[in-house]
mmCIF file of C-alpha atoms in Angstrom:
data_model
loop_
_atom_site.group_PDB
_atom_site.id
_atom_site.type_symbol
_atom_site.label_atom_id
_atom_site.label_comp_id
_atom_site.label_asym_id
_atom_site.label_seq_id
_atom_site.Cartn_x
_atom_site.Cartn_y
_atom_site.Cartn_z
ATOM 1 C CA MET B 1 61.482 -15.700 -35.701
ATOM 2 C CA ASN B 2 65.059 -14.661 -36.358
ATOM 3 C CA ILE B 3 65.967 -12.111 -33.680
ATOM 4 C CA LEU B 4 69.063 -9.945 -33.368
ATOM 5 C CA LEU B 5 70.019 -8.675 -29.900
ATOM 6 C CA VAL B 6 72.077 -5.482 -29.708
ATOM 7 C CA SER B 7 74.056 -4.598 -26.560
ATOM 8 C CA HIS B 8 76.306 -1.628 -25.752
ATOM 9 C CA GLN B 9 78.910 -3.976 -24.238
ATOM 10 C CA LEU B 10 79.337 -7.521 -22.914
ATOM 11 C CA ASP B 11 80.900 -7.060 -19.481
ATOM 12 C CA TYR B 12 79.607 -8.731 -16.318
ATOM 13 C CA THR B 13 77.159 -5.907 -15.618
ATOM 14 C CA GLY B 14 73.388 -5.696 -15.216
ATOM 15 C CA ALA B 15 72.017 -4.932 -18.687
ATOM 16 C CA PRO B 16 74.212 -7.419 -20.630
ATOM 17 C CA ILE B 17 73.482 -10.156 -18.073
ATOM 18 C CA ALA B 18 69.764 -9.384 -18.400
ATOM 19 C CA LEU B 19 70.097 -9.624 -22.190
ATOM 20 C CA LEU B 20 71.717 -13.049 -21.837
ATOM 21 C CA GLU B 21 68.681 -14.265 -19.885
ATOM 22 C CA LEU B 22 66.423 -12.812 -22.589
ATOM 23 C CA ALA B 23 68.420 -14.675 -25.250
ATOM 24 C CA LYS B 24 68.051 -17.964 -23.356
ATOM 25 C CA SER B 25 64.318 -17.372 -23.005
ATOM 26 C CA LEU B 26 63.910 -16.674 -26.727
ATOM 27 C CA ILE B 27 65.717 -19.939 -27.519
ATOM 28 C CA ARG B 28 63.426 -21.832 -25.123
ATOM 29 C CA LEU B 29 60.534 -20.249 -27.027
ATOM 30 C CA GLU B 30 62.047 -21.668 -30.250
ATOM 31 C CA HIS B 31 63.260 -18.419 -31.788
ATOM 32 C CA LYS B 32 66.637 -18.123 -33.522
ATOM 33 C CA VAL B 33 68.890 -15.613 -31.764
ATOM 34 C CA CYS B 34 72.098 -13.772 -32.627
ATOM 35 C CA ILE B 35 74.037 -11.175 -30.573
ATOM 36 C CA SER B 36 75.758 -7.990 -31.720
ATOM 37 C CA SER B 37 77.601 -5.606 -29.398
ATOM 38 C CA LEU B 38 79.191 -2.185 -29.728
ATOM 39 C CA LYS B 39 81.980 -3.475 -27.480
ATOM 40 C CA THR B 40 82.884 -7.079 -26.731
ATOM 41 C CA GLY B 41 83.668 -8.515 -23.303
ATOM 42 C CA PRO B 42 83.901 -11.683 -21.185
ATOM 43 C CA LEU B 43 80.143 -12.302 -21.231
ATOM 44 C CA LEU B 44 80.382 -13.213 -24.925
ATOM 45 C CA THR B 45 81.652 -16.629 -23.823
ATOM 46 C CA GLU B 46 78.395 -17.194 -21.900
ATOM 47 C CA PHE B 47 76.332 -16.290 -24.972
ATOM 48 C CA ILE B 48 78.285 -18.750 -27.106
ATOM 49 C CA LYS B 49 77.950 -21.503 -24.469
ATOM 50 C CA SER B 50 74.182 -20.957 -24.603
ATOM 51 C CA GLY B 51 74.138 -21.490 -28.371
ATOM 52 C CA ILE B 52 73.905 -17.818 -29.333
ATOM 53 C CA ASN B 53 76.200 -16.805 -32.175
ATOM 54 C CA LEU B 54 77.952 -13.471 -32.585
ATOM 55 C CA PHE B 55 76.632 -11.391 -35.484
ATOM 56 C CA ASP B 56 78.964 -11.590 -38.487
ATOM 57 C CA HIS B 57 79.024 -8.260 -40.340
ATOM 58 C CA GLU B 58 80.492 -9.943 -43.433
ATOM 59 C CA LYS B 59 77.899 -12.710 -43.668
ATOM 60 C CA ASN B 60 74.753 -11.223 -42.094
ATOM 61 C CA THR B 61 72.530 -8.262 -42.935
ATOM 62 C CA ALA B 62 69.429 -6.702 -41.401
ATOM 63 C CA ASP B 63 67.312 -8.629 -43.888
ATOM 64 C CA ASP B 64 68.223 -11.837 -42.045
ATOM 65 C CA TYR B 65 66.213 -10.803 -38.953
ATOM 66 C CA ASP B 66 62.546 -10.280 -38.190
ATOM 67 C CA LEU B 67 63.099 -8.321 -34.993
ATOM 68 C CA ILE B 68 65.946 -6.317 -33.446
ATOM 69 C CA ILE B 69 66.076 -5.879 -29.664
ATOM 70 C CA ALA B 70 68.249 -3.200 -28.005
ATOM 71 C CA ASN B 71 68.935 -3.535 -24.281
ATOM 72 C CA THR B 72 70.025 0.011 -23.370
ATOM 73 C CA VAL B 73 69.553 3.627 -24.402
ATOM 74 C CA ILE B 74 73.067 3.567 -25.899
ATOM 75 C CA SER B 75 72.238 0.638 -28.182
ATOM 76 C CA VAL B 76 69.032 2.208 -29.500
ATOM 77 C CA PRO B 77 70.579 4.413 -32.268
ATOM 78 C CA PRO B 78 72.622 1.610 -33.883
ATOM 79 C CA SER B 79 69.606 -0.707 -33.664
ATOM 80 C CA LEU B 80 67.407 1.837 -35.437
ATOM 81 C CA SER B 81 70.062 2.496 -38.062
ATOM 82 C CA PHE B 82 70.584 -1.206 -38.617
ATOM 83 C CA GLY B 83 66.906 -2.036 -38.710
ATOM 84 C CA LYS B 84 65.884 0.987 -40.794
ATOM 85 C CA SER B 85 62.205 1.325 -41.590
ATOM 86 C CA SER B 86 61.733 -2.241 -42.830
ATOM 87 C CA LYS B 87 62.431 -3.862 -39.471
ATOM 88 C CA LYS B 88 60.728 -3.833 -36.122
ATOM 89 C CA VAL B 89 62.958 -2.554 -33.314
ATOM 90 C CA LEU B 90 62.122 -3.241 -29.675
ATOM 91 C CA ALA B 91 64.070 -1.524 -26.897
ATOM 92 C CA TRP B 92 64.297 -3.124 -23.436
ATOM 93 C CA ILE B 93 65.670 -0.127 -21.575
ATOM 94 C CA HIS B 94 67.669 -0.693 -18.382
ATOM 95 C CA GLU B 95 68.443 2.939 -17.543
ATOM 96 C CA SER B 96 66.517 5.476 -15.498
ATOM 97 C CA GLU B 97 66.286 9.223 -16.039
ATOM 98 C CA TYR B 98 69.309 9.561 -13.731
ATOM 99 C CA PHE B 99 71.471 8.060 -16.499
ATOM 100 C CA PHE B 100 71.284 11.253 -18.554
ATOM 101 C CA ASN B 101 72.554 13.276 -15.599
ATOM 102 C CA ILE B 102 75.587 10.999 -15.352
ATOM 103 C CA ILE B 103 76.597 11.192 -19.011
ATOM 104 C CA ARG B 104 75.502 14.851 -19.354
ATOM 105 C CA LYS B 105 73.701 14.253 -22.611
ATOM 106 C CA SER B 106 70.130 14.895 -23.642
ATOM 107 C CA PRO B 107 67.748 11.999 -24.309
ATOM 108 C CA ASP B 108 67.213 13.648 -27.697
ATOM 109 C CA ASN B 109 70.669 12.375 -28.700
ATOM 110 C CA PHE B 110 69.467 8.754 -28.615
ATOM 111 C CA ARG B 111 66.514 8.835 -31.070
ATOM 112 C CA LEU B 112 64.098 7.579 -28.431
ATOM 113 C CA ASP B 113 61.185 9.347 -30.113
ATOM 114 C CA GLU B 114 61.596 7.014 -33.129
ATOM 115 C CA LEU B 115 60.876 3.879 -31.107
ATOM 116 C CA LYS B 116 57.512 2.194 -31.548
ATOM 117 C CA PHE B 117 57.959 -0.620 -29.016
ATOM 118 C CA VAL B 118 59.636 -0.199 -25.620
ATOM 119 C CA ALA B 119 59.828 -2.460 -22.571
ATOM 120 C CA PHE B 120 61.135 -1.564 -19.119
ATOM 121 C CA PRO B 121 62.097 -3.749 -16.128
ATOM 122 C CA SER B 122 60.198 -1.443 -13.720
ATOM 123 C CA LYS B 123 56.909 0.401 -14.065
ATOM 124 C CA PHE B 124 58.276 3.735 -12.793
ATOM 125 C CA GLN B 125 60.499 3.936 -15.884
ATOM 126 C CA ILE B 126 57.406 4.111 -18.101
ATOM 127 C CA ASP B 127 56.404 7.397 -16.443
ATOM 128 C CA GLU B 128 59.953 8.750 -16.618
ATOM 129 C CA PHE B 129 60.454 8.000 -20.317
ATOM 130 C CA SER B 130 56.962 8.807 -21.612
ATOM 131 C CA LYS B 131 57.871 12.420 -22.360
ATOM 132 C CA TRP B 132 60.630 11.286 -24.734
ATOM 133 C CA MET B 133 58.623 8.600 -26.539
ATOM 134 C CA PRO B 134 54.954 9.684 -26.361
ATOM 135 C CA SER B 135 53.776 7.523 -29.272
ATOM 136 C CA ALA B 136 55.628 4.299 -28.404
ATOM 137 C CA LEU B 137 53.868 1.220 -27.051
ATOM 138 C CA LYS B 138 55.335 0.931 -23.531
ATOM 139 C CA VAL B 139 55.111 -2.195 -21.362
ATOM 140 C CA GLN B 140 56.887 -3.785 -18.408
ATOM 141 C CA LEU B 141 59.199 -6.786 -18.812
ATOM 142 C CA LYS B 142 60.683 -7.732 -15.455
ATOM 143 C CA ASN B 143 64.155 -9.255 -15.426
ATOM 144 C CA CYS B 144 64.833 -12.955 -15.063
ATOM 145 C CA VAL B 145 67.265 -14.234 -12.433
ATOM 146 C CA GLN B 146 68.359 -17.857 -12.421
ATOM 147 C CA ILE B 147 70.461 -19.438 -9.687
ATOM 148 C CA PRO B 148 72.763 -22.244 -10.903
ATOM 149 C CA ASN B 149 72.987 -25.571 -9.101
ATOM 150 C CA ASN B 150 76.730 -25.291 -8.430
ATOM 151 C CA ILE B 151 76.613 -22.497 -5.844
ATOM 152 C CA ALA B 152 79.418 -22.861 -3.287
ATOM 153 C CA ILE B 153 78.684 -21.445 0.168
ATOM 154 C CA ASP B 154 81.689 -20.255 2.167
ATOM 155 C CA ASN B 155 81.108 -20.318 5.929
ATOM 156 C CA LYS B 156 84.305 -18.542 6.955
ATOM 157 C CA GLY B 157 82.481 -15.858 8.879
ATOM 158 C CA PRO B 158 79.622 -13.320 8.951
ATOM 159 C CA TYR B 159 79.771 -10.520 6.413
ATOM 160 C CA PHE B 160 77.444 -8.393 4.322
ATOM 161 C CA VAL B 161 77.566 -7.569 0.619
ATOM 162 C CA CYS B 162 77.296 -4.328 -1.311
ATOM 163 C CA SER B 163 77.502 -4.957 -5.051
ATOM 164 C CA GLY B 164 78.582 -2.944 -8.074
ATOM 165 C CA GLU B 165 81.418 -0.769 -9.288
ATOM 166 C CA TRP B 166 82.188 2.185 -7.027
ATOM 167 C CA GLU B 167 80.119 5.042 -8.420
ATOM 168 C CA THR B 168 77.918 7.865 -7.161
ATOM 169 C CA ARG B 169 74.592 6.296 -8.105
ATOM 170 C CA LYS B 170 75.395 3.139 -6.109
ATOM 171 C CA GLY B 171 75.799 5.144 -2.894
ATOM 172 C CA GLN B 172 78.773 3.229 -1.476
ATOM 173 C CA ASP B 173 80.281 6.308 0.200
ATOM 174 C CA GLN B 174 76.996 6.903 2.029
ATOM 175 C CA LEU B 175 76.996 3.280 3.149
ATOM 176 C CA VAL B 176 80.515 3.642 4.548
ATOM 177 C CA ARG B 177 79.458 6.717 6.538
ATOM 178 C CA HIS B 178 76.464 4.879 7.994
ATOM 179 C CA LEU B 179 78.530 1.827 8.910
ATOM 180 C CA GLY B 180 80.916 4.039 10.863
ATOM 181 C CA ASN B 181 78.009 5.102 13.096
ATOM 182 C CA LEU B 182 77.004 1.583 14.122
ATOM 183 C CA GLU B 183 77.940 0.326 17.578
ATOM 184 C CA GLU B 184 79.713 -2.663 16.057
ATOM 185 C CA PHE B 185 81.321 -2.284 12.643
ATOM 186 C CA PRO B 186 80.259 -5.235 10.416
ATOM 187 C CA GLU B 187 82.469 -6.715 7.729
ATOM 188 C CA ILE B 188 81.416 -5.596 4.266
ATOM 189 C CA HIS B 189 82.394 -7.168 0.955
ATOM 190 C CA PHE B 190 82.169 -4.738 -1.957
ATOM 191 C CA VAL B 191 81.506 -7.227 -4.749
ATOM 192 C CA GLY B 192 82.563 -6.018 -8.180
ATOM 193 C CA ALA B 193 84.359 -2.954 -6.821
ATOM 194 C CA ILE B 194 88.016 -1.935 -6.663
ATOM 195 C CA LYS B 195 89.124 -0.135 -3.481
ATOM 196 C CA PRO B 196 88.957 3.664 -3.798
ATOM 197 C CA LEU B 197 92.097 5.492 -2.725
ATOM 198 C CA HIS B 198 90.326 7.298 0.128
ATOM 199 C CA LEU B 199 89.419 4.081 1.996
ATOM 200 C CA SER B 200 91.755 1.977 4.100
ATOM 201 C CA LEU B 201 89.562 0.378 6.772
ATOM 202 C CA GLU B 202 90.281 -3.286 7.493
ATOM 203 C CA LYS B 203 86.606 -4.217 7.670
ATOM 204 C CA PHE B 204 86.211 -3.726 3.914
ATOM 205 C CA VAL B 205 86.898 -6.423 1.353
ATOM 206 C CA PHE B 206 87.063 -5.399 -2.316
ATOM 207 C CA THR B 207 86.648 -8.297 -4.711
ATOM 208 C CA GLY B 208 87.260 -6.501 -7.993
ATOM 209 C CA HIS B 209 85.452 -7.872 -11.021
ATOM 210 C CA LEU B 210 83.988 -11.353 -10.560
ATOM 211 C CA THR B 211 82.251 -13.764 -12.879
ATOM 212 C CA PRO B 212 78.482 -14.068 -12.318
ATOM 213 C CA LEU B 213 78.994 -17.407 -10.538
ATOM 214 C CA GLU B 214 81.751 -16.028 -8.294
ATOM 215 C CA ALA B 215 79.519 -13.083 -7.351
ATOM 216 C CA LYS B 216 76.593 -15.394 -6.553
ATOM 217 C CA ASN B 217 78.860 -17.556 -4.374
ATOM 218 C CA ARG B 218 79.890 -14.474 -2.394
ATOM 219 C CA ILE B 219 76.266 -13.362 -1.991
ATOM 220 C CA ALA B 220 75.099 -16.843 -0.975
ATOM 221 C CA SER B 221 77.720 -16.910 1.786
ATOM 222 C CA SER B 222 76.735 -13.518 3.196
ATOM 223 C CA ARG B 223 74.223 -12.566 5.882
ATOM 224 C CA GLY B 224 72.608 -9.845 3.824
ATOM 225 C CA VAL B 225 72.862 -7.495 0.859
ATOM 226 C CA ILE B 226 72.780 -3.746 1.509
ATOM 227 C CA SER B 227 72.220 -1.041 -1.098
ATOM 228 C CA CYS B 228 72.315 2.737 -0.583
ATOM 229 C CA ALA B 229 71.746 3.321 -4.310
ATOM 230 C CA VAL B 230 70.243 6.611 -5.401
ATOM 231 C CA SER B 231 69.289 5.148 -8.797
ATOM 232 C CA GLU B 232 68.387 1.627 -9.936
ATOM 233 C CA THR B 233 65.933 0.233 -12.458
ATOM 234 C CA GLN B 234 65.692 -3.289 -11.026
ATOM 235 C CA ASN B 235 68.211 -4.502 -8.470
ATOM 236 C CA LEU B 236 69.395 -7.832 -9.901
ATOM 237 C CA VAL B 237 71.809 -8.476 -7.037
ATOM 238 C CA ALA B 238 69.035 -8.056 -4.476
ATOM 239 C CA ILE B 239 66.835 -10.451 -6.457
ATOM 240 C CA GLU B 240 69.676 -12.992 -6.647
ATOM 241 C CA ALA B 241 70.201 -12.687 -2.899
ATOM 242 C CA MET B 242 66.534 -13.267 -2.122
ATOM 243 C CA GLN B 243 66.385 -16.296 -4.421
ATOM 244 C CA LEU B 244 69.301 -17.638 -2.370
ATOM 245 C CA GLY B 245 67.411 -16.978 0.871
ATOM 246 C CA VAL B 246 69.644 -14.033 1.811
ATOM 247 C CA PRO B 247 67.827 -10.968 3.243
ATOM 248 C CA VAL B 248 68.223 -7.537 1.661
ATOM 249 C CA MET B 249 68.176 -3.959 2.928
ATOM 250 C CA LEU B 250 67.479 -1.420 0.186
ATOM 251 C CA SER B 251 67.354 2.364 -0.068
ATOM 252 C CA ASP B 252 63.968 4.023 -0.439
ATOM 253 C CA ILE B 253 63.926 4.724 -4.207
ATOM 254 C CA PRO B 254 61.234 3.932 -6.823
ATOM 255 C CA ALA B 255 62.817 0.689 -8.083
ATOM 256 C CA HIS B 256 63.194 -0.694 -4.565
ATOM 257 C CA ARG B 257 59.677 0.346 -3.568
ATOM 258 C CA GLU B 258 58.345 -1.601 -6.566
ATOM 259 C CA LEU B 259 60.245 -4.681 -5.406
ATOM 260 C CA LYS B 260 58.789 -4.364 -1.926
ATOM 261 C CA LYS B 261 55.240 -4.329 -3.332
ATOM 262 C CA LEU B 262 55.965 -7.745 -4.801
ATOM 263 C CA ILE B 263 58.059 -9.028 -1.884
ATOM 264 C CA PRO B 264 56.873 -7.465 1.411
ATOM 265 C CA ASP B 265 59.726 -8.925 3.509
ATOM 266 C CA ILE B 266 62.267 -6.604 1.852
ATOM 267 C CA VAL B 267 63.742 -4.119 4.349
ATOM 268 C CA ILE B 268 63.522 -0.520 3.049
ATOM 269 C CA PHE B 269 65.361 2.391 4.687
ATOM 270 C CA ASP B 270 65.967 6.096 4.202
ATOM 271 C CA ALA B 271 69.560 6.312 2.943
ATOM 272 C CA SER B 272 69.870 9.918 4.122
ATOM 273 C CA SER B 273 69.132 9.017 7.765
ATOM 274 C CA ILE B 274 71.547 7.250 10.125
ATOM 275 C CA GLU B 275 68.634 6.538 12.476
ATOM 276 C CA SER B 276 66.761 4.770 9.697
ATOM 277 C CA PHE B 277 69.896 2.840 8.771
ATOM 278 C CA ARG B 278 70.502 1.712 12.372
ATOM 279 C CA SER B 279 66.963 0.539 13.033
ATOM 280 C CA ASN B 280 66.596 -1.258 9.711
ATOM 281 C CA PHE B 281 70.014 -2.886 10.005
ATOM 282 C CA LYS B 282 68.673 -4.528 13.166
ATOM 283 C CA LEU B 283 65.683 -5.756 11.133
ATOM 284 C CA LEU B 284 68.121 -7.200 8.588
ATOM 285 C CA LEU B 285 69.929 -9.100 11.353
ATOM 286 C CA ASN B 286 66.599 -10.386 12.647
ATOM 287 C CA GLN B 287 65.631 -11.599 9.177
ATOM 288 C CA TRP B 288 68.866 -13.542 8.865
ATOM 289 C CA ALA B 289 67.942 -15.386 12.068
ATOM 290 C CA ASP B 290 64.346 -15.983 10.880
ATOM 291 C CA SER B 291 64.313 -19.034 8.600
ATOM 292 C CA ALA B 292 60.625 -18.565 7.765
ATOM 293 C CA ALA B 293 61.209 -14.986 6.573
ATOM 294 C CA ARG B 294 64.157 -16.098 4.454
ATOM 295 C CA MET B 295 62.054 -18.843 2.884
ATOM 296 C CA ARG B 296 59.334 -16.304 2.040
ATOM 297 C CA LEU B 297 61.958 -14.127 0.331
ATOM 298 C CA LYS B 298 63.224 -17.096 -1.663
ATOM 299 C CA GLU B 299 59.789 -18.239 -2.790
ATOM 300 C CA ALA B 300 58.551 -14.753 -3.736
ATOM 301 C CA ALA B 301 61.717 -13.783 -5.642
ATOM 302 C CA THR B 302 61.732 -17.097 -7.500
ATOM 303 C CA HIS B 303 58.070 -16.668 -8.437
ATOM 304 C CA TRP B 304 58.274 -13.094 -9.724
ATOM 305 C CA PHE B 305 61.715 -13.262 -11.339
ATOM 306 C CA GLY B 306 62.075 -16.950 -12.207
ATOM 307 C CA MET B 307 62.265 -18.618 -15.609
ATOM 308 C CA LEU B 308 58.590 -19.635 -15.919
ATOM 309 C CA GLU B 309 57.244 -16.138 -15.269
ATOM 310 C CA PHE B 310 59.859 -14.594 -17.546
ATOM 311 C CA ASP B 311 59.230 -16.947 -20.474
ATOM 312 C CA LYS B 312 55.496 -16.222 -20.317
ATOM 313 C CA ASN B 313 56.099 -12.459 -20.263
ATOM 314 C CA VAL B 314 58.617 -12.648 -23.128
ATOM 315 C CA SER B 315 56.205 -14.707 -25.231
ATOM 316 C CA ASP B 316 53.396 -12.211 -24.584
ATOM 317 C CA LEU B 317 55.684 -9.302 -25.508
ATOM 318 C CA ILE B 318 56.840 -10.869 -28.790
ATOM 319 C CA ASN B 319 53.225 -11.621 -29.729
ATOM 320 C CA LEU B 320 52.251 -8.043 -28.901
ATOM 321 C CA VAL B 321 54.999 -6.633 -31.134
ATOM 322 C CA ASN B 322 54.043 -8.993 -33.985
ATOM 323 C CA GLU B 323 50.381 -8.053 -33.790
ATOM 324 C CA SER B 324 51.026 -4.294 -33.715
#
């Protein structure tokens, strides 16, 4: 099949990185793939390196493709407009209901009710979105996380990682408050974040934007990944960490509870409670010292979110869309 992927942007963020893994999987499954984006970015280089060409509006038309895949709510309307009625459009949605609260727009603005085929990284999203797309065929397609062979581990000292740009849904301010209540203040690296003006503590390291490999190197060198997020669909950084044998401590939200069902060694805590944070932070430290627990994390994360599982699920999804 000739497949066109449509992204809202191509920065080093979750949904575009997930789309890159989908593109690689489709190529392994012998499909022809092209990428179009509403906004370009540094990740385009990674697509091109993987043999995925950028859509040429002067040379290509919708008639050149058998299937169009959108990776976010924002990329759904242009995908539907581009595909029109003659093309099949599949949306692989990486947002949760919380997204609409952030942008202060109604789901009705994104033509979700016109979709016939929708996939979600997490099962809880199916329940959230059903009211906006009651007639669509809705399935789960978990993300794929691949760890490259050239990971460089830095053993300069013990630190923990919190990943993502500084924003309300990521819960970094809550994490800072909890850290201040620990007996010993650990060093935290905020990977992908720029230092907010209201913070000046020496224990914080702000990396700014990193390439995917640079971020993985930082995670691999840490003693744990901590997330106080109030909204996630599937925590790719936590999955990367576990595949690297690094323990994770995640807030008690639907996406993280789903991960724990698959990987029982994940540490879950109540982000609103300092007592819960303290006690579970001790569990995180214990896991770092427990090589058997870290190996279980690595094996489970690699099984559920590795290339073999993903390729099988992608193949099944494409067949399902073709047969419908």
